[in-house]
């Protein structure tokens, strides 16, 4: 990963790496693609209440012009904006935009609080795995999301055997449902009744589809499974690999669990 440093044109930066021991640094530094998940937030004395199955996060990245930026999920919509590091613990966010999907409460309130408060952040402190942002009556605490296990995930054909919906899990039906992510960004697979093809990118700790197509028809008894698989994969997911077991987790407490087709 590239370290976002003062080499980025047009952004005032004075940076240093966080120590392996987790000690706070004198200056802020972030690797491109680092994703930080909000674990506690307060704006004007009120807590940000993130509903189960949603999350608030930020991922640092550089744009095509070398400007430092950030983006992520704000409980409901995706957001994006500019970042300025001013040396020492100074950090600011601006030019924030977002998508315009409507969600049920309390997600919309959490989103509004987080984004409005983010504009008031002016100080930050990080360790190797924590980030504390503060400003005028704003206090955010984040934890570093684990890196996506790309090497273990990519290049393996995975066979779906479990549908996860909140605390409930059920077995799959129909033809074997599969998933294959290739190193060149291609997606192949099936839902148990329809074939899936497309492309993907890795953004922070998430796999996000840049294109996804489902071909074929499904009988009525497989319609729910088909819709669940597509929603999890298309919505952007995090992944964990434990031996020959792959688990995908998406928003809304939805997930999929696969086993490796390889011996």
CSV table of C-alpha atoms in Angstrom, one decimal:
chain,number,residue,atom,x,y,z
A,1,UNK,CA,0.0,0.0,0.0
A,2,UNK,CA,1.1,3.6,-0.6
A,3,UNK,CA,1.7,5.7,2.4
A,4,UNK,CA,-0.2,9.0,2.1
A,5,UNK,CA,2.6,11.5,2.7
A,6,UNK,CA,3.7,15.1,1.8
A,7,UNK,CA,4.4,13.9,-1.7
A,8,UNK,CA,0.7,14.3,-2.5
A,9,UNK,CA,0.4,17.5,-4.5
A,10,UNK,CA,-1.7,20.3,-3.2
A,11,UNK,CA,-2.2,18.9,0.4
A,12,UNK,CA,-0.3,20.2,3.3
A,13,UNK,CA,1.1,17.2,5.1
A,14,UNK,CA,3.6,16.5,7.8
A,15,UNK,CA,3.4,12.8,8.5
A,16,UNK,CA,5.1,10.0,10.4
A,17,UNK,CA,4.2,6.3,10.7
A,18,UNK,CA,2.5,5.0,13.8
A,19,UNK,CA,4.7,2.6,15.8
A,20,UNK,CA,4.2,-1.1,15.9
A,21,UNK,CA,3.8,-0.9,19.6
A,22,UNK,CA,0.6,1.1,19.2
A,23,UNK,CA,2.0,4.4,20.6
A,24,UNK,CA,0.4,7.6,19.4
A,25,UNK,CA,2.5,9.5,16.9
A,26,UNK,CA,3.3,13.3,17.0
A,27,UNK,CA,2.0,13.5,13.4
A,28,UNK,CA,-0.8,11.8,11.6
A,29,UNK,CA,-0.2,9.2,8.8
A,30,UNK,CA,-2.5,6.9,6.9
A,31,UNK,CA,-1.9,4.2,4.4
A,32,UNK,CA,-4.0,4.4,1.3
A,33,UNK,CA,-6.9,2.0,1.6
A,34,UNK,CA,-7.0,1.9,5.4
A,35,UNK,CA,-10.5,1.6,6.6
A,36,UNK,CA,-11.5,2.8,10.1
A,37,UNK,CA,-14.9,1.7,11.7
A,38,UNK,CA,-16.6,4.0,14.1
A,39,UNK,CA,-17.0,2.3,17.5
A,40,UNK,CA,-18.2,5.4,19.5
A,41,UNK,CA,-19.3,8.8,18.4
A,42,UNK,CA,-20.8,11.9,20.0
A,43,UNK,CA,-22.0,15.2,18.4
A,44,UNK,CA,-23.2,18.1,20.6
A,45,UNK,CA,-23.3,15.8,23.6
A,46,UNK,CA,-25.6,13.2,21.9
A,47,UNK,CA,-24.4,9.7,20.9
A,48,UNK,CA,-24.4,8.5,17.4
A,49,UNK,CA,-26.7,5.4,17.4
A,50,UNK,CA,-25.7,3.1,14.6
A,51,UNK,CA,-28.4,0.4,14.0
A,52,UNK,CA,-27.5,-3.3,14.0
A,53,UNK,CA,-26.4,-4.4,10.5
A,54,UNK,CA,-25.1,-1.0,9.6
A,55,UNK,CA,-21.8,0.7,10.1
A,56,UNK,CA,-20.1,4.1,9.9
A,57,UNK,CA,-16.6,4.1,8.5
A,58,UNK,CA,-14.0,6.0,6.6
A,59,UNK,CA,-11.3,4.9,4.1
A,60,UNK,CA,-8.4,7.1,3.2
A,61,UNK,CA,-7.4,7.3,-0.4
A,62,UNK,CA,-5.7,9.5,-2.9
A,63,UNK,CA,-7.6,10.7,-6.0
A,64,UNK,CA,-6.2,10.9,-9.6
A,65,UNK,CA,-4.7,14.3,-8.9
A,66,UNK,CA,-2.9,13.1,-5.9
A,67,UNK,CA,-5.2,14.9,-3.5
A,68,UNK,CA,-5.8,13.3,-0.1
A,69,UNK,CA,-9.4,12.2,0.3
A,70,UNK,CA,-11.7,9.8,2.2
A,71,UNK,CA,-14.9,8.1,1.8
A,72,UNK,CA,-17.0,5.3,3.3
A,73,UNK,CA,-20.4,4.3,4.6
A,74,UNK,CA,-22.4,6.6,6.9
A,75,UNK,CA,-24.9,4.0,8.3
A,76,UNK,CA,-27.0,4.3,5.1
A,77,UNK,CA,-25.4,6.1,2.2
A,78,UNK,CA,-21.9,6.2,0.8
A,79,UNK,CA,-20.0,9.4,1.4
A,80,UNK,CA,-16.8,11.0,0.0
A,81,UNK,CA,-14.8,14.1,0.7
A,82,UNK,CA,-11.5,15.9,0.9
A,83,UNK,CA,-8.9,15.6,3.8
A,84,UNK,CA,-6.3,18.1,4.8
A,85,UNK,CA,-3.5,17.2,7.2
A,86,UNK,CA,-1.9,20.3,8.6
A,87,UNK,CA,1.0,18.9,10.5
A,88,UNK,CA,1.1,17.6,14.1
A,89,UNK,CA,-2.4,16.5,15.1
A,90,UNK,CA,-4.3,18.8,12.7
A,91,UNK,CA,-6.8,17.2,10.3
A,92,UNK,CA,-9.8,18.6,8.6
A,93,UNK,CA,-12.6,17.2,6.3
A,94,UNK,CA,-14.4,19.2,3.6
A,95,UNK,CA,-16.3,19.1,0.3
A,96,UNK,CA,-18.3,16.2,1.6
A,97,UNK,CA,-20.9,14.6,-0.7
A,98,UNK,CA,-23.0,11.5,-0.4
A,99,UNK,CA,-25.4,9.2,-2.3
A,100,UNK,CA,-29.1,9.7,-1.7
A,101,UNK,CA,-30.6,6.4,-0.7
A,102,UNK,CA,-33.3,6.5,2.0
A,103,UNK,CA,-33.1,4.2,5.0
A,104,UNK,CA,-35.2,3.6,8.1
A,105,UNK,CA,-34.4,5.3,11.4
A,106,UNK,CA,-32.1,5.4,13.3
A,107,UNK,CA,-29.8,5.1,10.3
A,108,UNK,CA,-30.7,8.4,8.7
A,109,UNK,CA,-30.2,10.3,12.0
A,110,UNK,CA,-26.8,8.6,12.6
A,111,UNK,CA,-25.8,9.5,9.0
A,112,UNK,CA,-26.7,13.1,9.4
A,113,UNK,CA,-25.0,13.4,12.8
A,114,UNK,CA,-21.8,11.8,11.6
A,115,UNK,CA,-21.4,13.8,8.4
A,116,UNK,CA,-22.3,17.1,9.9
A,117,UNK,CA,-19.9,16.5,12.8
A,118,UNK,CA,-17.1,15.4,10.4
A,119,UNK,CA,-17.0,18.9,9.0
A,120,UNK,CA,-16.1,20.2,12.5
A,121,UNK,CA,-13.2,17.8,13.1
A,122,UNK,CA,-9.9,19.6,13.5
A,123,UNK,CA,-7.7,17.3,15.6
A,124,UNK,CA,-6.8,13.6,15.4
A,125,UNK,CA,-4.7,11.1,17.2
A,126,UNK,CA,-3.9,7.5,16.0
A,127,UNK,CA,-2.1,4.4,17.2
A,128,UNK,CA,-1.5,1.4,15.1
A,129,UNK,CA,-5.1,0.3,15.3
A,130,UNK,CA,-7.2,3.2,16.9
A,131,UNK,CA,-8.1,6.7,15.6
A,132,UNK,CA,-9.5,9.5,17.7
A,133,UNK,CA,-11.0,12.5,15.9
A,134,UNK,CA,-12.2,15.6,17.8
A,135,UNK,CA,-13.5,19.0,17.1
A,136,UNK,CA,-16.0,21.6,18.3
A,137,UNK,CA,-18.4,19.4,20.5
A,138,UNK,CA,-17.5,16.4,18.3
A,139,UNK,CA,-15.8,13.2,19.5
A,140,UNK,CA,-15.3,10.1,17.2
A,141,UNK,CA,-13.4,6.9,18.1
A,142,UNK,CA,-12.6,4.4,15.4
A,143,UNK,CA,-10.9,1.0,15.2
A,144,UNK,CA,-8.8,-0.1,12.2
A,145,UNK,CA,-10.7,-2.7,10.1
A,146,UNK,CA,-8.8,-6.0,9.4
A,147,UNK,CA,-7.3,-6.2,6.0
A,148,UNK,CA,-9.3,-8.2,3.4
A,149,UNK,CA,-7.7,-11.7,3.0
A,150,UNK,CA,-7.2,-11.2,-0.7
A,151,UNK,CA,-4.7,-13.9,-1.3
A,152,UNK,CA,-6.9,-16.6,0.4
A,153,UNK,CA,-10.1,-15.3,-1.2
A,154,UNK,CA,-9.0,-14.8,-4.8
A,155,UNK,CA,-8.5,-17.7,-7.2
A,156,UNK,CA,-10.6,-20.3,-5.3
A,157,UNK,CA,-14.0,-21.6,-6.4
A,158,UNK,CA,-16.2,-21.4,-3.3
A,159,UNK,CA,-19.4,-23.5,-2.9
A,160,UNK,CA,-22.3,-21.9,-1.0
A,161,UNK,CA,-23.9,-24.0,1.7
A,162,UNK,CA,-25.4,-21.5,4.2
A,163,UNK,CA,-27.6,-18.5,3.9
A,164,UNK,CA,-27.3,-16.1,6.8
A,165,UNK,CA,-30.0,-13.6,7.7
A,166,UNK,CA,-29.3,-12.0,11.1
A,167,UNK,CA,-29.1,-14.7,13.7
A,168,UNK,CA,-30.8,-17.3,11.4
A,169,UNK,CA,-28.9,-19.7,9.1
A,170,UNK,CA,-30.4,-22.0,6.5
A,171,UNK,CA,-29.1,-24.5,4.0
A,172,UNK,CA,-29.1,-23.8,0.2
A,173,UNK,CA,-31.3,-25.3,-2.4
A,174,UNK,CA,-31.1,-26.0,-6.1
A,175,UNK,CA,-28.0,-26.4,-8.2
A,176,UNK,CA,-24.6,-25.8,-6.5
A,177,UNK,CA,-24.2,-22.0,-6.0
A,178,UNK,CA,-20.6,-20.9,-6.5
A,179,UNK,CA,-18.4,-17.8,-6.3
A,180,UNK,CA,-15.0,-17.2,-7.9
A,181,UNK,CA,-13.1,-13.9,-7.8
A,182,UNK,CA,-10.1,-13.8,-10.1
A,183,UNK,CA,-6.9,-11.8,-9.6
A,184,UNK,CA,-7.8,-9.6,-12.7
A,185,UNK,CA,-11.0,-8.3,-11.1
A,186,UNK,CA,-13.5,-10.7,-12.7
A,187,UNK,CA,-16.5,-12.4,-10.9
A,188,UNK,CA,-18.0,-15.7,-11.8
A,189,UNK,CA,-20.6,-17.8,-10.0
A,190,UNK,CA,-24.2,-18.7,-9.5
A,191,UNK,CA,-27.1,-18.3,-7.1
A,192,UNK,CA,-28.3,-21.8,-7.4
A,193,UNK,CA,-30.5,-21.0,-10.3
A,194,UNK,CA,-28.9,-18.1,-12.2
A,195,UNK,CA,-25.4,-17.5,-13.5
A,196,UNK,CA,-23.4,-14.5,-12.2
A,197,UNK,CA,-20.8,-12.6,-14.1
A,198,UNK,CA,-19.2,-9.2,-13.4
A,199,UNK,CA,-16.2,-7.2,-12.2
A,200,UNK,CA,-15.1,-6.0,-8.7
A,201,UNK,CA,-12.7,-3.8,-6.9
A,202,UNK,CA,-11.4,-3.9,-3.4
A,203,UNK,CA,-12.1,-0.7,-1.4
A,204,UNK,CA,-10.6,-0.8,2.1
A,205,UNK,CA,-11.8,-3.9,3.7
A,206,UNK,CA,-14.8,-4.4,1.3
A,207,UNK,CA,-15.3,-6.1,-2.1
A,208,UNK,CA,-17.5,-3.9,-4.2
A,209,UNK,CA,-19.0,-4.8,-7.5
A,210,UNK,CA,-18.4,-2.5,-10.4
A,211,UNK,CA,-20.7,-4.6,-12.6
A,212,UNK,CA,-22.8,-7.6,-11.8
A,213,UNK,CA,-25.1,-9.5,-14.1
A,214,UNK,CA,-27.4,-12.4,-13.4
A,215,UNK,CA,-28.6,-14.6,-16.3
A,216,UNK,CA,-31.3,-17.2,-16.3
A,217,UNK,CA,-34.6,-17.9,-14.6
A,218,UNK,CA,-35.4,-19.2,-11.1
A,219,UNK,CA,-38.3,-21.3,-10.0
A,220,UNK,CA,-40.5,-19.9,-7.2
A,221,UNK,CA,-38.9,-22.0,-4.5
A,222,UNK,CA,-35.5,-20.5,-5.2
A,223,UNK,CA,-36.5,-16.9,-5.6
A,224,UNK,CA,-35.7,-15.9,-2.1
A,225,UNK,CA,-32.3,-17.6,-2.1
A,226,UNK,CA,-31.5,-15.9,-5.5
A,227,UNK,CA,-32.4,-12.5,-4.2
A,228,UNK,CA,-30.4,-13.0,-1.0
A,229,UNK,CA,-27.2,-14.0,-2.8
A,230,UNK,CA,-27.4,-11.1,-5.2
A,231,UNK,CA,-28.1,-8.6,-2.5
A,232,UNK,CA,-25.1,-9.7,-0.4
A,233,UNK,CA,-22.7,-9.8,-3.3
A,234,UNK,CA,-24.0,-6.6,-5.1
A,235,UNK,CA,-24.2,-4.5,-1.9
A,236,UNK,CA,-20.5,-4.7,-1.1
A,237,UNK,CA,-19.2,-7.2,1.4
A,238,UNK,CA,-16.5,-7.9,3.9
A,239,UNK,CA,-14.9,-11.4,3.9
A,240,UNK,CA,-13.2,-13.7,6.4
A,241,UNK,CA,-11.4,-16.9,5.4
A,242,UNK,CA,-10.9,-19.6,8.0
A,243,UNK,CA,-9.3,-22.6,6.5
A,244,UNK,CA,-11.6,-23.9,3.8
A,245,UNK,CA,-14.5,-21.7,5.1
A,246,UNK,CA,-15.4,-18.3,3.5
A,247,UNK,CA,-17.9,-16.0,5.1
A,248,UNK,CA,-19.3,-12.9,3.4
A,249,UNK,CA,-21.0,-10.2,5.5
A,250,UNK,CA,-23.0,-7.4,4.0
A,251,UNK,CA,-25.1,-4.6,5.4
A,252,UNK,CA,-28.4,-5.4,7.2
A,253,UNK,CA,-26.9,-8.5,9.0
A,254,UNK,CA,-27.0,-10.5,5.8
A,255,UNK,CA,-24.4,-13.0,4.8
A,256,UNK,CA,-23.3,-16.1,2.9
A,257,UNK,CA,-21.0,-18.9,4.0
A,258,UNK,CA,-19.0,-21.0,1.5
A,259,UNK,CA,-16.6,-23.9,1.5
A,260,UNK,CA,-13.7,-24.4,-0.8
A,261,UNK,CA,-14.2,-26.6,-3.7
A,262,UNK,CA,-10.5,-27.6,-3.5
A,263,UNK,CA,-9.4,-30.5,-1.4
